[in-house]
Amino acid sequence: MKRNNNLKDPSKRYIDLVNEGYPSLGLFPKKKRLRAIEFFKSKLNEEEFVIEELASGFILIGYLYQEIKDYENASFYFDKGYSLGKDILFSYDSGLKKILKTYLKANRKDLYDYWRADFLKRGQYDKKFNRLLNS
């Protein structure tokens, strides 16, 4: 997983937050993931970040929930992050296919349909989004 979610110019405060809260890559116990989730939730609520950083932080929380197979919470945080960043032109990331599958695993076909259509519209400025046509 990309630790800064492809932010163009993240603040030092945001980079420090991600580095402090996200354990080293690789396998680590569920307890550590849950602690990381709580850490990010509290920090995102306590400190001021720009919209892009907040959106990225919520998406990061979604990834952590996804890793522990809590698809309902993962869907909630993915939706929260992408809703915040709806007007931001972000580049394609191969993780989007996994996010769309998470919506289906959480029985949220409504979110799957909504975000798939939104991501496909983004193919106007980044052709790589067209890779989602078959997902």
PDB file of N, CA and C in Angstrom, residues 51-52 54-59 74-90 96 99 103 108 110-111 114-115 118-119 122:
ATOM      1  N   ILE A  51      -8.188  19.080   2.873  1.00  0.00           N
ATOM      2  CA  ILE A  51      -9.153  18.083   2.406  1.00  0.00           C
ATOM      3  C   ILE A  51      -8.467  16.855   1.810  1.00  0.00           C
ATOM      4  N   GLU A  52      -7.451  17.061   0.983  1.00  0.00           N
ATOM      5  CA  GLU A  52      -6.763  15.935   0.351  1.00  0.00           C
ATOM      6  C   GLU A  52      -6.153  15.001   1.380  1.00  0.00           C
ATOM      7  N   LEU A  54      -7.127  14.694   4.622  1.00  0.00           N
ATOM      8  CA  LEU A  54      -8.210  14.022   5.342  1.00  0.00           C
ATOM      9  C   LEU A  54      -8.757  12.863   4.519  1.00  0.00           C
ATOM     10  N   ALA A  55      -9.010  13.127   3.238  1.00  0.00           N
ATOM     11  CA  ALA A  55      -9.537  12.078   2.362  1.00  0.00           C
ATOM     12  C   ALA A  55      -8.570  10.897   2.321  1.00  0.00           C
ATOM     13  N   SER A  56      -7.295  11.184   2.145  1.00  0.00           N
ATOM     14  CA  SER A  56      -6.281  10.146   2.097  1.00  0.00           C
ATOM     15  C   SER A  56      -6.230   9.376   3.420  1.00  0.00           C
ATOM     16  N   GLY A  57      -6.353  10.071   4.527  1.00  0.00           N
ATOM     17  CA  GLY A  57      -6.337   9.422   5.841  1.00  0.00           C
ATOM     18  C   GLY A  57      -7.516   8.481   6.021  1.00  0.00           C
ATOM     19  N   PHE A  58      -8.705   8.904   5.586  1.00  0.00           N
ATOM     20  CA  PHE A  58      -9.874   8.030   5.704  1.00  0.00           C
ATOM     21  C   PHE A  58      -9.728   6.808   4.796  1.00  0.00           C
ATOM     22  N   ILE A  59      -9.154   7.004   3.616  1.00  0.00           N
ATOM     23  CA  ILE A  59      -8.920   5.869   2.712  1.00  0.00           C
ATOM     24  C   ILE A  59      -7.900   4.918   3.336  1.00  0.00           C
ATOM     25  N   ALA A  74     -14.525  -0.897   6.246  1.00  0.00           N
ATOM     26  CA  ALA A  74     -13.658  -0.495   5.140  1.00  0.00           C
ATOM     27  C   ALA A  74     -14.472   0.291   4.115  1.00  0.00           C
ATOM     28  N   SER A  75     -15.652  -0.210   3.777  1.00  0.00           N
ATOM     29  CA  SER A  75     -16.524   0.475   2.813  1.00  0.00           C
ATOM     30  C   SER A  75     -16.901   1.866   3.308  1.00  0.00           C
ATOM     31  N   PHE A  76     -17.228   1.953   4.589  1.00  0.00           N
ATOM     32  CA  PHE A  76     -17.603   3.242   5.169  1.00  0.00           C
ATOM     33  C   PHE A  76     -16.476   4.268   5.009  1.00  0.00           C
ATOM     34  N   TYR A  77     -15.253   3.866   5.350  1.00  0.00           N
ATOM     35  CA  TYR A  77     -14.129   4.810   5.296  1.00  0.00           C
ATOM     36  C   TYR A  77     -13.673   5.095   3.869  1.00  0.00           C
ATOM     37  N   PHE A  78     -13.756   4.101   2.982  1.00  0.00           N
ATOM     38  CA  PHE A  78     -13.455   4.384   1.577  1.00  0.00           C
ATOM     39  C   PHE A  78     -14.449   5.412   1.042  1.00  0.00           C
ATOM     40  N   ASP A  79     -15.730   5.207   1.345  1.00  0.00           N
ATOM     41  CA  ASP A  79     -16.755   6.138   0.876  1.00  0.00           C
ATOM     42  C   ASP A  79     -16.546   7.530   1.464  1.00  0.00           C
ATOM     43  N   LYS A  80     -16.218   7.578   2.740  1.00  0.00           N
ATOM     44  CA  LYS A  80     -15.985   8.862   3.414  1.00  0.00           C
ATOM     45  C   LYS A  80     -14.806   9.599   2.777  1.00  0.00           C
ATOM     46  N   GLY A  81     -13.729   8.882   2.522  1.00  0.00           N
ATOM     47  CA  GLY A  81     -12.543   9.485   1.915  1.00  0.00           C
ATOM     48  C   GLY A  81     -12.796   9.954   0.501  1.00  0.00           C
ATOM     49  N   TYR A  82     -13.389   9.098  -0.318  1.00  0.00           N
ATOM     50  CA  TYR A  82     -13.640   9.494  -1.709  1.00  0.00           C
ATOM     51  C   TYR A  82     -14.706  10.576  -1.804  1.00  0.00           C
ATOM     52  N   SER A  83     -15.665  10.582  -0.884  1.00  0.00           N
ATOM     53  CA  SER A  83     -16.675  11.650  -0.881  1.00  0.00           C
ATOM     54  C   SER A  83     -16.025  13.003  -0.583  1.00  0.00           C
ATOM     55  N   LEU A  84     -15.101  13.020   0.381  1.00  0.00           N
ATOM     56  CA  LEU A  84     -14.371  14.263   0.688  1.00  0.00           C
ATOM     57  C   LEU A  84     -13.556  14.734  -0.516  1.00  0.00           C
ATOM     58  N   GLY A  85     -12.960  13.797  -1.217  1.00  0.00           N
ATOM     59  CA  GLY A  85     -12.094  14.141  -2.337  1.00  0.00           C
ATOM     60  C   GLY A  85     -12.779  14.079  -3.686  1.00  0.00           C
ATOM     61  N   LYS A  86     -14.087  14.115  -3.691  1.00  0.00           N
ATOM     62  CA  LYS A  86     -14.850  13.953  -4.932  1.00  0.00           C
ATOM     63  C   LYS A  86     -14.445  14.932  -6.023  1.00  0.00           C
ATOM     64  N   ASP A  87     -14.122  16.149  -5.647  1.00  0.00           N
ATOM     65  CA  ASP A  87     -13.790  17.173  -6.644  1.00  0.00           C
ATOM     66  C   ASP A  87     -12.294  17.248  -6.942  1.00  0.00           C
ATOM     67  N   ILE A  88     -11.531  16.368  -6.357  1.00  0.00           N
ATOM     68  CA  ILE A  88     -10.086  16.368  -6.555  1.00  0.00           C
ATOM     69  C   ILE A  88      -9.747  15.454  -7.731  1.00  0.00           C
ATOM     70  N   LEU A  89      -8.915  15.937  -8.621  1.00  0.00           N
ATOM     71  CA  LEU A  89      -8.469  15.120  -9.742  1.00  0.00           C
ATOM     72  C   LEU A  89      -7.278  14.286  -9.281  1.00  0.00           C
ATOM     73  N   PHE A  90      -7.545  13.039  -8.937  1.00  0.00           N
ATOM     74  CA  PHE A  90      -6.467  12.163  -8.494  1.00  0.00           C
ATOM     75  C   PHE A  90      -6.168  11.150  -9.586  1.00  0.00           C
ATOM     76  N   LEU A  96      -7.848   0.574  -6.650  1.00  0.00           N
ATOM     77  CA  LEU A  96      -9.261   0.903  -6.826  1.00  0.00           C
ATOM     78  C   LEU A  96     -10.094  -0.343  -7.126  1.00  0.00           C
ATOM     79  N   ILE A  99     -10.840  -1.894  -3.897  1.00  0.00           N
ATOM     80  CA  ILE A  99     -11.834  -1.108  -3.162  1.00  0.00           C
ATOM     81  C   ILE A  99     -13.230  -1.415  -3.686  1.00  0.00           C
ATOM     82  N   TYR A 103     -16.577  -3.089  -1.617  1.00  0.00           N
ATOM     83  CA  TYR A 103     -17.987  -2.677  -1.564  1.00  0.00           C
ATOM     84  C   TYR A 103     -18.909  -3.875  -1.788  1.00  0.00           C
ATOM     85  N   ARG A 108     -22.602  -3.729  -0.429  1.00  0.00           N
ATOM     86  CA  ARG A 108     -22.915  -2.328  -0.731  1.00  0.00           C
ATOM     87  C   ARG A 108     -22.830  -2.096  -2.238  1.00  0.00           C
ATOM     88  N   ASP A 110     -24.764  -0.462  -3.963  1.00  0.00           N
ATOM     89  CA  ASP A 110     -25.036   0.953  -4.235  1.00  0.00           C
ATOM     90  C   ASP A 110     -23.733   1.751  -4.294  1.00  0.00           C
ATOM     91  N   LEU A 111     -22.830   1.517  -3.340  1.00  0.00           N
ATOM     92  CA  LEU A 111     -21.541   2.217  -3.336  1.00  0.00           C
ATOM     93  C   LEU A 111     -20.659   1.725  -4.478  1.00  0.00           C
ATOM     94  N   TYR A 114     -21.994   3.438  -7.620  1.00  0.00           N
ATOM     95  CA  TYR A 114     -21.735   4.882  -7.591  1.00  0.00           C
ATOM     96  C   TYR A 114     -20.258   5.189  -7.868  1.00  0.00           C
ATOM     97  N   TRP A 115     -19.358   4.529  -7.107  1.00  0.00           N
ATOM     98  CA  TRP A 115     -17.934   4.857  -7.240  1.00  0.00           C
ATOM     99  C   TRP A 115     -17.330   4.306  -8.522  1.00  0.00           C
ATOM    100  N   ASP A 118     -18.186   6.876 -11.011  1.00  0.00           N
ATOM    101  CA  ASP A 118     -17.371   8.072 -10.771  1.00  0.00           C
ATOM    102  C   ASP A 118     -15.935   7.854 -11.266  1.00  0.00           C
ATOM    103  N   PHE A 119     -15.371   6.692 -10.922  1.00  0.00           N
ATOM    104  CA  PHE A 119     -13.998   6.406 -11.352  1.00  0.00           C
ATOM    105  C   PHE A 119     -13.896   6.338 -12.873  1.00  0.00           C
ATOM    106  N   ARG A 122     -13.583   9.565 -14.578  1.00  0.00           N
ATOM    107  CA  ARG A 122     -12.248  10.137 -14.433  1.00  0.00           C
ATOM    108  C   ARG A 122     -11.318   9.705 -15.564  1.00  0.00           C
TER     109      ARG A 122
END
